[in-house]
Amino acid sequence: MAGIIGNGNLLAKIDDLGSIEYIFFPHLGYETHILDTSFAIYYNNKIKWHWDHSWDVSQNYLKDSNILKTTYENDDFLIYSKDCVSISHNLIVKQLSIINKTNSEKDIKLFFYENLRIGETPSKSTVKFVKEKNCLIKHDKNYIFCIGSNKKVSSYQCGIKYSESSALRDIENGVLKEQSSATGLITDSALCWEFKIKPNQKYTLSILILPEKYDGDYNKTLNLMDTLHMVKDNLKDLYNLTRNFWKSRVDSMVNKWGILKLEEYKECIDICKRSLLTLLLLCDYKGGIIASPSLHPDYRYVWCRDAGYMAVALDLCGQHEMSEKYFEWCKTTQNSDGSWVQNYYVEGYPRFTAIQIDQVGTTIWALLVHYRITGDKHFLKRNWEMVKKAGDYLSRAADQLIPCYDLWEEKFGVFAYTLGAIYGGLKSGYLIGKELDKEEEIQHWKKSMNFLKNEVVNRLYLKNEKRFAKSLKPLDKTIDTSILGLSFPYGLVSVDDPRIISTANQIEKAFNYKVGGVGRYPEDIYFGGNPWIITTLWLYMYYKKLVDTLSKKGKFQESIIDNYNKKCYNLLKWILKHQFNGMFPEQVHKDLGIPISAIPLGWSHAMVIIAIHGDYDILIP
């Protein structure tokens, strides 16, 4: 697997061999700094990198935390690398513990290597070892990084990669030349610690990385080195503070979800804990919530659709302050006409400015869910102006059937899912208006909702095929799992309407992947066309709500309800099988069953939480 660590200002991506690949700073998603770190041990006159194929490598998060542990083992050594970002400082801590498994004392050199390329467009940088502070300083004109340790460095090297001075060459030779500085387009550096380690003895040190905005201010360099000194003296307290912070977030979810403490739900609750911890890492301290830390594909931005679902999941887990910060972010990014654009940099600047109207509906729907969970009427009052502008926009979109891009960002038209989200957003806004005694000024929303429910839905239905179309203008008869959005969670079509039941059954039969699961649509070619986590969960949640509705109405035979219950069980079982150490991707390879595309994907984690939480009534406007 791979993992992420962070604190809302800084997010680091760790690969499946324990290398810190890149970090986002000073905001999540921007800027990207390629860190490219490695470590190696030198013993018996040979170098052994942590990525050497001879190690047995495993990886997992420490229980109820965002501390990632990578374990390396061979015949001679057992090494633990624990990576985390301090919750109180913009500080990456890589704690390395080396255990000697042999029967003889070993002379060890431990090397840490960096090939940091600073910023989105790397330029000339300088790296320097500051002896009196026992640390490396690396900077360009915009950012500065301080790299040190809680143990005294034995030797160092600052060089230029692909040159004679490269620190990488020195490590391979086992001796650092101790060149104290280097300037160039691709600088690199290394630190070394020498020590003896007896049989069964453990040696532990922590490598510390602190980034900061620089802008040529030398005082920031001095302050950063002072912070490093303070951190070294308080590492244990910072570590405990960080671990306890994450545990407290998980505990608040478990307390809220008391009904899931039963042993039969243990796997589900553990997965929801990890999903919550993952979502929290995608929340920027200023309110934006990025879709994924992935660079390939590049999803490190805010889509209001994805973030809306994530805000709902956070609310279900009791993290109300996080979703409230997100809605504050929405207020600052909303267009004057009430819409939001396709996606944003996390600071709030538009990135792609196409319009996907479903995102407007999802935002207001998520806001209503927040109110239903918290009962905070002052929250509604603070956000009424945003709701009013969005509702007026959705009303116009409904009345005129305004076309836009679909949620998959592939086609332009009037889509079933978009119509569902428009209705869900309008009804959510209308219910909010009723709470605030604003009904008189929003009566036109009610007319728009009736138009969608009484006329547009009928036009969207394909009588010969006995299912709903993917889009109305132009008419697209493709089977697409997102059509379920007409019913769940937006409520434009009731879940027990025979037309949507038939549509769901045909969606299920349309996919026959080797590994199982449900895709977007049968002709999908994105990453080869695979089952997705969110689409499989869509069908699961629709069937789950259908079972609940049919059971309450007593309209169907028990055998039919049992059949749908069995479908639900198999769909959820597939989801639980295709998590990767608690991380959910966007897609699962249709033949190999491995993660494909972005991992972790926030929307996938949000849907897992929403599905397992199970209170679907609170979701439907």
XYZ file of C-alpha atoms in Angstrom:
621
model
C 0.000 0.000 0.000
C 0.940 3.641 0.179
C -0.164 6.201 2.730
C -0.562 9.854 3.565
C 0.259 11.836 6.688
C -0.561 15.451 7.456
C -1.995 18.146 9.706
C -4.156 20.428 7.522
C -1.251 22.657 6.469
C 1.140 20.014 5.275
C 0.412 16.670 3.635
C 3.059 14.082 2.741
C 2.656 11.090 0.416
C 4.516 7.946 1.473
C 5.073 5.201 -1.091
C 4.692 1.494 -0.386
C 8.412 1.164 0.421
C 8.366 3.986 2.957
C 9.891 6.795 0.874
C 8.460 10.279 1.352
C 7.603 10.943 -2.299
C 6.266 14.483 -2.150
C 4.602 16.981 0.147
C 1.985 19.686 -0.238
C 2.789 22.960 1.544
C 1.642 25.565 2.606
C -1.799 24.301 1.528
C -3.109 20.856 0.722
C -2.622 20.272 -2.987
C -0.452 23.336 -3.518
C 2.462 23.706 -3.769
C 3.919 20.298 -4.564
C 7.486 19.675 -3.411
C 9.055 16.433 -4.673
C 10.993 15.152 -1.675
C 12.287 11.810 -2.995
C 13.819 10.611 0.273
C 15.636 7.337 0.907
C 17.617 5.762 3.693
C 20.254 3.049 3.734
C 22.402 1.168 6.201
C 26.063 0.360 5.537
C 27.535 -2.699 7.254
C 29.961 -5.488 6.394
C 31.353 -3.129 3.687
C 28.114 -3.081 1.728
C 25.222 -0.675 1.323
C 21.632 -1.793 1.814
C 18.932 0.671 0.692
C 15.479 0.470 2.220
C 14.038 -0.177 -1.227
C 16.357 -3.146 -1.831
C 14.358 -6.186 -2.968
C 15.950 -8.388 -0.290
C 13.903 -6.782 2.496
C 10.530 -8.180 3.474
C 8.436 -5.011 3.630
C 5.037 -4.486 5.243
C 3.100 -1.338 6.040
C 0.197 -0.287 8.244
C -1.129 2.651 10.198
C -0.784 2.550 13.948
C -4.215 1.874 15.445
C -6.565 4.868 15.429
C -3.910 7.277 14.167
C -2.405 8.871 11.080
C 1.050 7.534 11.935
C 2.267 5.222 9.168
C 4.567 2.346 10.075
C 6.734 0.582 7.493
C 8.580 -2.577 8.569
C 11.716 -3.938 6.870
C 13.220 -7.298 7.750
C 16.057 -9.464 6.478
C 18.317 -12.060 8.091
C 20.367 -9.407 9.910
C 18.046 -6.558 10.865
C 14.501 -5.562 11.715
C 13.809 -1.895 10.968
C 10.715 0.119 11.822
C 10.043 3.463 10.151
C 7.243 5.487 11.737
C 6.218 8.548 9.732
C 3.906 11.305 10.923
C 3.274 15.023 10.700
C 3.066 16.851 14.003
C -0.404 18.181 14.726
C 1.101 21.292 16.345
C 3.951 22.130 13.936
C 4.651 21.868 10.227
C 7.042 19.054 10.953
C 7.570 15.639 9.348
C 9.012 13.050 11.721
C 10.555 9.846 10.402
C 11.450 7.713 13.419
C 13.788 4.869 12.527
C 14.373 1.947 14.901
C 17.007 -0.643 13.958
C 17.193 -3.997 15.752
C 20.223 -6.264 15.362
C 18.984 -9.840 14.837
C 22.455 -11.408 14.568
C 24.682 -12.882 17.277
C 27.478 -10.338 16.773
C 27.931 -6.615 17.312
C 27.571 -4.548 14.145
C 29.246 -1.311 13.088
C 26.516 0.634 11.317
C 26.341 3.728 9.185
C 22.809 4.999 8.691
C 22.364 7.332 5.713
C 19.435 9.615 4.935
C 19.254 11.005 1.396
C 17.130 13.775 -0.088
C 16.718 15.002 -3.642
C 14.174 17.722 -2.900
C 12.829 19.700 -5.861
C 11.093 22.719 -4.408
C 7.790 24.050 -5.729
C 5.556 23.392 -8.722
C 8.276 24.585 -11.112
C 11.637 23.770 -9.509
C 14.388 26.316 -10.014
C 17.962 26.731 -8.780
C 18.301 25.794 -5.113
C 21.014 25.893 -2.469
C 21.677 23.212 0.126
C 23.997 23.827 3.064
C 25.054 21.944 6.179
C 25.094 24.215 9.249
C 27.574 22.580 11.640
C 26.740 24.605 14.720
C 23.058 23.676 14.349
C 23.700 20.078 13.217
C 21.248 20.344 10.305
C 20.796 20.858 6.590
C 19.188 23.983 5.146
C 17.835 23.841 1.606
C 16.086 26.742 -0.115
C 15.136 28.455 -3.314
C 13.782 32.008 -3.503
C 10.325 30.985 -2.179
C 10.700 28.139 0.339
C 13.160 26.854 2.872
C 13.512 23.366 4.357
C 15.392 22.409 7.498
C 16.443 18.746 7.833
C 17.970 17.468 11.043
C 17.807 14.813 13.725
C 17.587 14.268 17.451
C 21.022 12.570 17.262
C 24.319 14.223 16.379
C 25.260 13.815 12.727
C 28.522 11.953 12.075
C 29.068 13.222 8.519
C 27.273 14.986 5.672
C 27.420 15.830 1.992
C 25.869 18.601 -0.098
C 26.137 18.111 -3.849
C 24.645 18.235 -7.305
C 22.872 15.132 -8.522
C 24.349 13.539 -11.649
C 27.746 15.056 -10.822
C 30.905 13.955 -9.011
C 29.672 15.748 -5.878
C 26.339 13.900 -5.716
C 25.474 12.706 -2.221
C 24.008 9.596 -3.808
C 27.431 8.561 -5.121
C 28.967 9.077 -1.702
C 26.399 6.863 -0.012
C 27.096 4.083 -2.500
C 30.787 4.368 -1.557
C 30.005 4.390 2.166
C 31.823 7.686 2.885
C 30.449 11.247 2.687
C 32.950 13.871 1.456
C 31.557 16.622 3.718
C 31.175 19.294 1.083
C 29.262 21.879 3.088
C 27.177 23.552 0.364
C 26.025 23.301 -3.235
C 23.903 25.382 -5.601
C 22.281 24.163 -8.796
C 19.134 23.040 -10.547
C 19.074 19.592 -8.897
C 20.882 19.637 -5.573
C 20.967 16.664 -3.240
C 22.325 15.939 0.214
C 22.876 13.217 2.763
C 23.312 12.868 6.498
C 25.090 9.982 8.211
C 25.030 8.595 11.744
C 27.611 6.030 12.875
C 27.002 3.693 15.804
C 27.570 0.201 17.123
C 24.639 -2.065 17.802
C 24.863 -5.219 19.912
C 22.868 -8.427 19.363
C 19.135 -7.855 20.017
C 19.819 -4.201 20.749
C 17.640 -1.448 19.275
C 18.939 1.885 18.056
C 16.396 4.651 17.437
C 16.694 8.103 15.928
C 14.263 10.576 14.400
C 14.808 12.476 11.169
C 13.047 15.836 11.238
C 11.928 17.877 8.216
C 10.494 21.389 8.603
C 9.305 23.500 5.629
C 8.633 27.241 5.689
C 7.886 30.099 3.316
C 11.202 31.868 2.680
C 10.969 34.821 0.272
C 14.602 35.699 0.984
C 14.033 36.482 4.672
C 17.105 35.169 6.508
C 15.368 35.577 9.871
C 13.045 32.740 8.808
C 16.096 30.517 8.440
C 17.182 31.324 11.986
C 13.670 30.792 13.315
C 13.387 27.439 11.551
C 16.645 26.204 13.084
C 15.456 27.386 16.500
C 12.231 25.434 15.952
C 14.283 22.368 15.079
C 16.169 22.708 18.361
C 12.908 23.029 20.313
C 11.408 20.031 18.514
C 14.418 17.831 19.330
C 13.967 18.568 23.041
C 10.224 17.812 22.976
C 9.859 14.989 20.487
C 8.124 12.585 22.849
C 5.520 15.167 23.868
C 4.884 16.164 20.230
C 4.499 12.533 19.230
C 2.047 11.812 22.059
C 0.104 14.991 21.303
C -0.243 13.949 17.652
C -1.261 10.393 18.425
C -3.781 11.491 21.067
C -5.269 14.069 18.699
C -6.112 11.458 16.082
C -7.363 9.013 18.700
C -9.718 11.652 20.099
C -11.222 12.147 16.632
C -11.807 8.427 16.267
C -13.233 8.154 19.784
C -15.765 10.891 19.053
C -16.963 8.907 16.021
C -17.218 5.648 17.984
C -19.159 7.373 20.774
C -21.572 8.790 18.210
C -21.896 5.394 16.525
C -22.556 3.419 19.703
C -24.858 1.020 17.843
C -21.895 -0.272 15.855
C -19.893 -1.497 18.837
C -21.221 -5.011 18.377
C -18.533 -7.537 17.424
C -20.249 -8.364 14.116
C -19.595 -4.804 12.958
C -15.932 -4.737 14.018
C -14.546 -4.871 10.475
C -16.954 -2.152 9.359
C -16.181 0.142 12.277
C -12.428 -0.257 11.805
C -12.763 0.641 8.135
C -14.904 3.664 9.015
C -12.281 4.801 11.528
C -9.601 4.689 8.848
C -11.910 6.426 6.376
C -12.548 9.226 8.860
C -8.823 9.636 9.538
C -8.206 9.758 5.794
C -10.896 12.393 5.202
C -9.456 14.568 7.967
C -6.106 14.564 6.170
C -7.817 15.963 3.059
C -9.236 18.977 4.944
C -7.186 22.135 4.510
C -6.933 24.353 7.553
C -8.754 27.141 5.685
C -11.770 24.967 4.860
C -11.265 23.495 1.403
C -11.408 19.694 1.080
C -9.342 18.175 -1.723
C -10.563 15.172 -3.688
C -7.322 13.198 -3.362
C -3.596 13.743 -2.812
C -2.985 11.954 -6.128
C -0.774 13.566 -8.784
C -1.454 10.877 -11.421
C -4.310 11.468 -12.077
C -4.132 15.006 -10.747
C -6.998 15.220 -8.225
C -5.460 17.580 -5.645
C -8.254 20.159 -5.970
C -11.671 20.911 -4.525
C -14.718 19.659 -6.396
C -17.840 20.819 -4.548
C -19.487 17.496 -5.414
C -16.777 15.376 -3.828
C -16.330 17.767 -0.939
C -20.092 17.872 -0.321
C -20.208 14.103 0.176
C -17.096 14.297 2.336
C -18.671 17.036 4.482
C -21.710 14.803 5.027
C -19.462 11.906 6.073
C -17.570 14.174 8.474
C -20.853 15.313 9.991
C -22.019 11.718 10.433
C -18.779 11.109 12.343
C -19.316 14.119 14.616
C -16.674 16.343 12.965
C -19.049 19.287 12.629
C -16.434 22.020 12.845
C -14.670 20.591 9.789
C -17.802 20.647 7.631
C -18.706 24.139 8.895
C -15.290 25.402 7.800
C -15.942 23.868 4.410
C -19.273 25.687 4.033
C -17.532 28.932 5.001
C -15.084 28.175 2.193
C -18.064 27.675 -0.153
C -19.380 31.125 0.720
C -16.111 32.738 -0.324
C -15.919 30.846 -3.640
C -19.559 31.059 -4.779
C -20.103 32.953 -8.030
C -22.390 35.986 -8.058
C -25.031 33.982 -9.984
C -25.131 31.363 -7.210
C -23.065 28.669 -8.940
C -19.638 27.141 -8.350
C -17.224 26.260 -11.113
C -15.907 22.788 -11.914
C -13.051 22.801 -9.398
C -10.754 25.014 -7.356
C -7.312 25.234 -5.901
C -7.743 24.681 -2.188
C -7.059 28.372 -1.461
C -10.234 29.173 -3.404
C -8.936 30.179 -6.840
C -10.858 28.652 -9.774
C -8.924 26.037 -11.738
C -11.346 24.702 -14.385
C -14.251 27.082 -14.959
C -16.725 24.816 -16.729
C -20.052 24.416 -14.928
C -21.427 21.167 -13.535
C -24.788 22.092 -12.098
C -25.019 18.962 -9.943
C -22.253 20.399 -7.743
C -24.492 23.333 -6.825
C -27.289 20.982 -5.781
C -24.919 18.746 -3.805
C -23.586 21.706 -1.824
C -27.022 22.793 -0.605
C -28.073 19.185 0.014
C -24.975 18.671 2.185
C -25.745 21.876 4.066
C -29.239 20.614 4.933
C -27.799 17.306 6.169
C -25.419 19.268 8.406
C -28.371 21.122 9.915
C -30.377 17.939 10.420
C -27.479 16.397 12.329
C -26.512 19.426 14.411
C -29.821 21.276 14.781
C -27.830 24.529 14.607
C -30.258 27.158 13.349
C -27.656 29.927 13.658
C -25.636 27.994 11.072
C -28.601 28.196 8.670
C -28.964 31.931 9.240
C -25.274 32.528 8.579
C -25.513 30.653 5.295
C -28.959 31.694 4.054
C -27.622 34.204 1.522
C -25.479 31.468 -0.053
C -28.450 29.066 -0.063
C -30.734 31.699 -1.607
C -28.342 32.467 -4.451
C -27.754 28.775 -5.143
C -31.488 27.997 -5.023
C -32.297 30.758 -7.500
C -29.596 29.404 -9.789
C -30.958 25.846 -9.516
C -34.502 27.080 -10.158
C -33.410 28.716 -13.408
C -31.480 25.592 -14.396
C -34.556 23.435 -13.776
C -37.052 25.695 -15.566
C -34.865 26.079 -18.650
C -33.264 22.614 -18.532
C -29.881 24.286 -18.886
C -27.237 21.864 -20.196
C -23.850 21.392 -18.533
C -21.072 18.828 -18.200
C -21.985 15.543 -16.542
C -20.520 14.449 -13.233
C -17.942 12.290 -15.070
C -16.705 15.419 -16.889
C -17.055 13.743 -20.272
C -20.263 14.897 -21.984
C -22.394 18.019 -22.316
C -26.170 17.846 -21.932
C -29.069 17.519 -19.486
C -28.306 14.436 -17.403
C -30.403 12.286 -15.090
C -27.909 12.573 -12.229
C -27.730 16.341 -12.650
C -31.522 16.629 -12.592
C -31.599 14.563 -9.407
C -29.008 16.825 -7.784
C -30.866 19.962 -8.924
C -34.042 18.640 -7.313
C -32.190 17.571 -4.176
C -30.538 20.964 -3.872
C -33.773 22.857 -4.501
C -35.785 20.825 -2.007
C -32.997 21.098 0.565
C -32.929 24.860 0.057
C -36.703 25.029 0.314
C -36.696 23.102 3.602
C -34.002 25.437 4.926
C -36.123 28.405 3.868
C -39.113 26.994 5.764
C -36.966 26.673 8.890
C -36.057 30.361 8.557
C -39.586 31.565 7.646
C -38.471 32.535 4.131
C -41.127 30.585 2.219
C -42.734 33.594 0.562
C -39.578 34.625 -1.259
C -38.826 31.134 -2.605
C -42.206 29.939 -3.904
C -40.771 29.786 -7.423
C -38.443 26.997 -6.215
C -41.493 24.887 -5.461
C -42.777 25.363 -9.007
C -39.394 24.283 -10.372
C -39.421 21.171 -8.207
C -42.932 20.253 -9.373
C -41.852 20.727 -12.990
C -38.978 18.292 -12.490
C -41.060 15.747 -10.599
C -44.253 15.821 -12.659
C -42.994 16.463 -16.175
C -39.251 16.050 -16.679
C -39.038 12.644 -14.997
C -41.665 11.264 -17.394
C -39.752 12.605 -20.382
C -36.600 10.937 -19.108
C -38.186 7.493 -18.863
C -37.641 5.024 -21.727
C -40.845 2.975 -21.924
C -39.538 0.357 -24.335
C -36.352 -0.211 -22.313
C -38.211 0.062 -18.989
C -35.553 2.293 -17.451
C -34.455 5.893 -17.238
C -32.128 7.449 -19.804
C -28.700 8.823 -18.948
C -29.522 12.209 -20.501
C -32.494 14.056 -21.944
C -30.773 16.578 -24.238
C -29.309 14.972 -26.240
C -31.143 11.721 -25.587
C -28.610 9.174 -24.359
C -29.953 5.706 -23.582
C -26.686 4.463 -22.071
C -26.974 2.509 -18.846
C -25.093 4.540 -16.235
C -24.969 3.866 -12.495
C -25.213 7.586 -11.741
C -28.854 7.476 -12.912
C -29.580 6.136 -9.421
C -29.011 9.725 -8.255
C -32.550 10.411 -9.440
C -33.664 8.459 -6.408
C -30.860 8.199 -3.875
C -29.985 10.409 -2.161
C -31.799 13.282 -3.863
C -35.368 11.944 -3.891
C -36.628 13.115 -7.287
C -37.959 9.577 -7.873
C -39.129 7.528 -4.903
C -37.002 4.433 -4.261
C -39.950 2.042 -4.703
C -41.048 3.531 -8.043
C -41.124 0.499 -10.397
C -39.284 2.528 -13.043
C -36.214 3.094 -10.859
C -36.354 -0.476 -9.514
C -36.180 -1.736 -13.093
C -33.370 0.719 -13.841
C -31.354 -0.503 -10.847
C -31.815 -4.144 -11.819
C -30.578 -3.405 -15.354
C -27.590 -1.465 -14.011
C -26.617 -4.445 -11.872
C -26.829 -6.842 -14.829
C -24.847 -4.532 -17.125
C -21.525 -5.287 -15.431
C -19.780 -8.626 -15.398
C -16.234 -7.946 -14.275
C -13.950 -10.835 -13.374
C -13.427 -9.376 -9.892
C -17.060 -8.262 -9.469
C -18.218 -4.804 -8.519
C -20.153 -2.143 -10.429
C -18.710 0.305 -12.952
C -19.846 3.675 -14.256
C -21.248 2.470 -17.607
C -20.446 -0.613 -19.724
C -18.605 1.319 -22.485
C -16.287 3.082 -20.016
C -12.640 3.280 -21.154
C -11.187 5.523 -18.405
C -8.199 3.546 -17.070
C -9.546 0.661 -19.138
C -13.038 0.641 -17.614
C -13.231 -0.865 -14.132
C -15.546 -1.228 -11.135
C -15.590 1.868 -8.927
C -16.026 2.060 -5.172
C -18.637 4.838 -5.348
C -20.772 3.215 -8.044
C -20.817 -0.113 -6.229
C -21.849 1.708 -3.068
C -24.533 3.647 -4.950
C -26.213 0.406 -5.914
C -25.726 -0.974 -2.390
C -27.326 2.082 -0.770
C -30.171 2.200 -3.256
C -31.002 -1.460 -2.612
C -30.620 -0.964 1.132
C -33.079 1.933 1.114
C -35.412 -0.029 -1.160
C -35.452 -2.953 1.287
C -36.264 -0.584 4.146
C -39.079 1.073 2.184
C -40.618 -2.190 0.949
C -40.444 -3.703 4.430
C -42.259 -0.754 5.968
C -44.974 -0.730 3.321
C -45.389 -4.498 3.270
C -45.986 -4.362 -0.473
C -43.716 -7.187 -1.592
C -43.253 -10.842 -0.765
C -40.626 -11.771 1.775
C -38.651 -13.677 -0.859
C -38.215 -10.505 -2.938
C -36.961 -8.551 0.078
C -34.627 -11.421 0.990
C -33.242 -11.346 -2.532
C -32.422 -7.640 -2.279
C -30.900 -8.165 1.157
C -28.632 -10.800 -0.373
C -27.612 -8.360 -3.110
C -26.767 -5.767 -0.429
C -24.670 -8.276 1.483
C -22.656 -9.206 -1.614
C -22.096 -5.601 -2.670
C -20.855 -4.567 0.773
C -18.709 -7.690 0.991
C -17.071 -6.650 -2.294
C -16.370 -3.183 -0.920
C -14.820 -4.497 2.292
C -12.644 -6.865 0.284
C -11.275 -4.081 -1.905
C -9.812 -1.799 0.698
C -6.045 -1.691 0.800
C -4.905 -1.449 4.404
C -7.882 0.809 5.019
C -7.399 2.947 1.900
C -10.036 3.059 -0.829
C -9.113 3.896 -4.428
C -11.269 5.381 -7.134
C -11.303 2.126 -9.106
C -10.345 -1.538 -8.764
C -8.709 -3.294 -11.711
C -11.370 -5.436 -13.374
C -9.080 -8.484 -13.740
C -6.350 -8.120 -11.089
C -8.343 -6.658 -8.196
C -5.642 -4.073 -7.454
C -6.200 -0.332 -6.875
C -6.398 1.781 -10.018
C -6.307 5.566 -10.438
C -6.264 7.777 -7.332
C -5.756 6.280 -3.871
C -6.996 7.363 -1.431
C -10.030 8.994 -3.039
C -11.979 11.087 -0.551
C -15.322 10.484 -2.253
C -14.836 6.700 -1.949
C -14.096 7.010 1.776
C -17.074 9.319 2.265
C -19.456 6.902 0.563
C -18.139 4.037 2.721
C -18.925 6.008 5.871
C -22.350 7.094 4.595
C -23.226 3.538 3.526
C -22.159 1.852 6.750
C -23.633 4.550 9.014
C -27.000 3.482 7.648
C -29.261 6.407 8.607
C -30.450 7.059 5.073
C -33.580 8.983 6.047
C -31.431 11.903 7.193
C -29.940 12.101 3.684
C -33.109 12.347 1.593
C -34.550 15.902 1.428
